[in-house]
């Protein structure tokens, strides 16, 4: 299936000093709804930039504590009609109530739309402290590295990004989306597909962390 376009042409109308109108072309970030389904059940609809929809669906399932690792997912198909259909692995049962929201999820923070504070507090194990240390120069270099990898932002100036780096500061995954939380979910979903979220059950994902020793830093 052809990857959907994330950028579309737009036209700017500008009035000049003499009162005449000037028409200019500009690249604009596309925003469209995506319906995430598990089998025949609609789970959520989010506003996102088309592209990497399977990764977005996988990251959403992890961030919402519906699944914990790659083994729970059989396959995810994006049908080109703004739907991502998730098939769970054989024998896997999930609790969907934690992801229930009123109406359509906007492209703003993923907490928006929750019906109660309790639904925000997902059932994740506590984060264990470790001995990982990151050189301060490496840490401070991440925003610029992420910026250089934002090809869509270079064209439009209007799209968020999330990146996952290793401990040396090397870029491993970068995803862009009109919604910041969607960009993070796409990065998480890609990490889930490529390497899993680590040998142990993943720790709490506050939409900023991925629990893989090779994918240790996340920045959005």
Short mmCIF file of C-alpha atoms in Angstrom, two decimals:
data_model
loop_
_atom_site.label_atom_id
_atom_site.label_comp_id
_atom_site.label_asym_id
_atom_site.label_seq_id
_atom_site.Cartn_x
_atom_site.Cartn_y
_atom_site.Cartn_z
CA UNK A 1 0.00 0.00 0.00
CA UNK A 2 1.30 3.46 -0.90
CA UNK A 3 2.32 5.53 2.11
CA UNK A 4 -0.20 8.37 2.57
CA UNK A 5 0.99 11.92 2.13
CA UNK A 6 1.76 13.91 5.30
CA UNK A 7 2.15 17.24 3.51
CA UNK A 8 -0.27 18.91 1.12
CA UNK A 9 -0.07 22.11 -0.90
CA UNK A 10 -1.94 25.14 0.33
CA UNK A 11 -2.45 28.64 -1.00
CA UNK A 12 -1.84 31.83 0.93
CA UNK A 13 -3.72 35.00 0.03
CA UNK A 14 -1.89 38.18 0.99
CA UNK A 15 -3.04 41.75 0.49
CA UNK A 16 -0.28 44.06 -0.68
CA UNK A 17 0.14 47.71 0.28
CA UNK A 18 -1.57 48.89 -2.90
CA UNK A 19 -4.67 46.86 -1.99
CA UNK A 20 -4.19 44.13 -4.59
CA UNK A 21 -4.14 40.45 -3.68
CA UNK A 22 -1.18 38.14 -4.04
CA UNK A 23 -1.48 34.34 -4.18
CA UNK A 24 1.42 32.24 -2.91
CA UNK A 25 1.95 28.50 -2.62
CA UNK A 26 2.94 26.94 0.67
CA UNK A 27 3.40 23.41 2.05
CA UNK A 28 0.98 22.57 4.84
CA UNK A 29 0.92 19.66 7.29
CA UNK A 30 -2.10 17.42 6.77
CA UNK A 31 -4.35 16.48 9.69
CA UNK A 32 -6.96 13.72 9.30
CA UNK A 33 -8.83 11.37 11.66
CA UNK A 34 -7.58 7.85 12.30
CA UNK A 35 -9.91 5.24 13.72
CA UNK A 36 -8.09 2.58 15.75
CA UNK A 37 -9.97 -0.70 15.91
CA UNK A 38 -9.35 -4.00 17.68
CA UNK A 39 -10.99 -6.56 15.45
CA UNK A 40 -14.49 -5.28 14.78
CA UNK A 41 -14.58 -2.93 17.79
CA UNK A 42 -13.79 0.77 17.38
CA UNK A 43 -11.39 1.74 20.17
CA UNK A 44 -10.58 5.41 19.54
CA UNK A 45 -10.41 8.09 16.88
CA UNK A 46 -7.47 10.47 16.95
CA UNK A 47 -6.54 13.42 14.76
CA UNK A 48 -3.14 12.76 13.26
CA UNK A 49 -0.85 13.38 10.30
CA UNK A 50 -1.21 10.42 7.88
CA UNK A 51 1.73 8.03 7.76
CA UNK A 52 3.09 5.27 10.04
CA UNK A 53 -0.47 4.55 11.15
CA UNK A 54 0.38 1.01 12.24
CA UNK A 55 3.10 2.36 14.53
CA UNK A 56 0.73 4.98 15.92
CA UNK A 57 -1.84 2.29 16.73
CA UNK A 58 0.80 0.10 18.42
CA UNK A 59 2.17 3.01 20.46
CA UNK A 60 -1.35 4.04 21.47
CA UNK A 61 -2.09 0.52 22.75
CA UNK A 62 1.07 0.55 24.87
CA UNK A 63 0.62 4.11 26.14
CA UNK A 64 -2.96 3.36 27.16
CA UNK A 65 -1.86 0.16 28.99
CA UNK A 66 -3.98 -2.03 26.71
CA UNK A 67 -1.00 -4.19 25.74
CA UNK A 68 2.42 -4.48 27.37
CA UNK A 69 4.66 -5.94 24.67
CA UNK A 70 4.92 -6.95 21.02
CA UNK A 71 3.85 -10.53 21.62
CA UNK A 72 0.29 -9.40 22.39
CA UNK A 73 -0.18 -8.01 18.88
CA UNK A 74 -0.79 -10.32 15.96
CA UNK A 75 -0.77 -7.73 13.19
CA UNK A 76 -1.90 -4.20 12.45
CA UNK A 77 -3.24 -3.28 9.04
CA UNK A 78 -3.76 0.29 7.84
CA UNK A 79 -6.39 0.11 5.12
CA UNK A 80 -5.79 3.49 3.50
CA UNK A 81 -9.24 4.68 4.60
CA UNK A 82 -8.08 6.30 7.84
CA UNK A 83 -8.43 3.09 9.83
CA UNK A 84 -5.84 0.99 11.65
CA UNK A 85 -7.16 -2.47 12.45
CA UNK A 86 -5.39 -4.40 15.21
CA UNK A 87 -5.50 -8.20 15.41
CA UNK A 88 -4.40 -9.53 18.78
CA UNK A 89 -2.28 -12.63 19.16
CA UNK A 90 -4.14 -15.88 19.72
CA UNK A 91 -5.43 -16.19 23.28
CA UNK A 92 -4.73 -12.56 24.20
CA UNK A 93 -7.53 -10.71 25.96
CA UNK A 94 -7.39 -7.03 26.76
CA UNK A 95 -9.25 -4.59 28.97
CA UNK A 96 -10.53 -1.74 26.85
CA UNK A 97 -12.26 0.37 29.50
CA UNK A 98 -9.07 2.32 30.30
CA UNK A 99 -9.01 3.74 26.77
CA UNK A 100 -12.64 4.82 26.62
CA UNK A 101 -13.04 8.52 26.00
CA UNK A 102 -15.81 10.89 25.05
CA UNK A 103 -15.99 11.74 21.36
CA UNK A 104 -12.91 12.22 19.23
CA UNK A 105 -9.42 12.47 20.68
CA UNK A 106 -7.82 15.71 19.54
CA UNK A 107 -4.20 15.96 18.44
CA UNK A 108 -3.33 17.64 21.75
CA UNK A 109 -2.12 15.86 24.90
CA UNK A 110 -3.29 12.27 25.17
CA UNK A 111 -4.74 12.91 28.61
CA UNK A 112 -7.44 15.09 27.08
CA UNK A 113 -10.76 13.31 26.86
CA UNK A 114 -10.33 11.02 29.84
CA UNK A 115 -13.49 10.78 31.89
CA UNK A 116 -11.79 10.73 35.31
CA UNK A 117 -8.44 11.21 37.05
CA UNK A 118 -8.41 7.51 37.94
CA UNK A 119 -8.39 6.61 34.25
CA UNK A 120 -5.20 8.65 33.80
CA UNK A 121 -3.39 6.59 36.47
CA UNK A 122 -2.63 3.47 34.45
CA UNK A 123 -1.56 0.24 36.11
CA UNK A 124 2.18 0.23 35.38
CA UNK A 125 4.94 -1.04 37.68
CA UNK A 126 7.17 1.56 39.31
CA UNK A 127 10.30 2.74 37.49
CA UNK A 128 13.40 1.22 39.07
CA UNK A 129 16.41 3.47 39.48
CA UNK A 130 19.55 2.45 37.64
CA UNK A 131 23.16 3.45 37.23
CA UNK A 132 22.82 4.93 33.77
CA UNK A 133 24.70 8.18 33.35
CA UNK A 134 24.57 10.48 30.33
CA UNK A 135 27.22 13.00 29.43
CA UNK A 136 25.73 16.50 29.70
CA UNK A 137 27.08 17.54 26.28
CA UNK A 138 25.39 14.49 24.75
CA UNK A 139 22.11 15.35 26.43
CA UNK A 140 22.22 18.96 25.28
CA UNK A 141 22.96 17.91 21.70
CA UNK A 142 19.70 15.97 21.31
CA UNK A 143 17.33 18.85 20.40
CA UNK A 144 19.52 19.94 17.48
CA UNK A 145 19.90 16.35 16.26
CA UNK A 146 16.15 15.92 16.40
CA UNK A 147 15.65 19.18 14.54
CA UNK A 148 17.98 18.11 11.72
CA UNK A 149 15.96 14.91 11.30
CA UNK A 150 12.63 16.75 10.98
CA UNK A 151 12.20 16.74 7.21
CA UNK A 152 8.49 17.63 7.32
CA UNK A 153 9.10 20.53 9.72
CA UNK A 154 11.74 21.88 7.35
CA UNK A 155 9.08 22.11 4.63
CA UNK A 156 6.09 23.27 6.68
CA UNK A 157 7.30 24.83 9.93
CA UNK A 158 4.21 23.39 11.61
CA UNK A 159 4.62 19.83 12.89
CA UNK A 160 5.87 18.19 16.10
CA UNK A 161 8.47 15.45 16.39
CA UNK A 162 9.65 12.79 18.83
CA UNK A 163 12.97 11.01 18.78
CA UNK A 164 14.57 8.02 20.44
CA UNK A 165 18.34 8.01 20.92
CA UNK A 166 20.88 5.59 22.33
CA UNK A 167 23.11 6.55 25.25
CA UNK A 168 25.77 7.96 22.93
CA UNK A 169 23.25 10.38 21.43
CA UNK A 170 22.84 8.52 18.14
CA UNK A 171 19.41 8.96 16.57
CA UNK A 172 17.53 5.66 16.36
CA UNK A 173 13.96 6.69 15.56
CA UNK A 174 12.34 9.99 14.59
CA UNK A 175 8.65 10.44 13.89
CA UNK A 176 6.69 13.60 13.07
CA UNK A 177 3.00 14.38 13.56
CA UNK A 178 0.67 17.34 13.91
CA UNK A 179 0.02 16.08 17.46
CA UNK A 180 2.98 15.77 19.82
CA UNK A 181 1.53 12.77 21.65
CA UNK A 182 0.94 11.06 18.29
CA UNK A 183 4.58 11.62 17.32
CA UNK A 184 5.65 9.98 20.59
CA UNK A 185 3.22 7.08 20.07
CA UNK A 186 4.60 6.54 16.56
CA UNK A 187 8.15 6.42 17.95
CA UNK A 188 7.06 3.99 20.68
CA UNK A 189 5.22 1.86 18.12
CA UNK A 190 8.29 1.71 15.89
CA UNK A 191 10.46 0.69 18.85
CA UNK A 192 7.91 -1.98 19.72
CA UNK A 193 8.09 -3.42 16.21
CA UNK A 194 11.85 -3.21 15.80
CA UNK A 195 13.25 -4.28 19.13
CA UNK A 196 10.44 -4.55 21.62
CA UNK A 197 10.35 -2.40 24.71
CA UNK A 198 13.01 -4.33 26.57
CA UNK A 199 13.51 -7.80 28.01
CA UNK A 200 11.35 -6.99 31.04
CA UNK A 201 7.77 -5.71 31.10
CA UNK A 202 7.99 -2.03 30.18
CA UNK A 203 7.95 0.54 33.00
CA UNK A 204 5.45 3.40 33.07
CA UNK A 205 5.44 5.21 29.77
CA UNK A 206 4.75 8.86 30.50
CA UNK A 207 4.87 9.40 26.72
CA UNK A 208 8.55 10.30 27.08
CA UNK A 209 10.34 7.00 27.89
CA UNK A 210 11.05 3.69 26.19
CA UNK A 211 12.45 0.83 28.27
CA UNK A 212 15.06 -0.65 25.96
CA UNK A 213 18.78 -0.60 26.84
CA UNK A 214 19.60 0.34 23.23
CA UNK A 215 16.79 2.89 22.97
CA UNK A 216 17.28 4.69 26.23
CA UNK A 217 16.54 8.34 25.63
CA UNK A 218 13.36 9.82 24.27
CA UNK A 219 12.85 13.46 23.46
CA UNK A 220 9.77 15.24 22.14
#
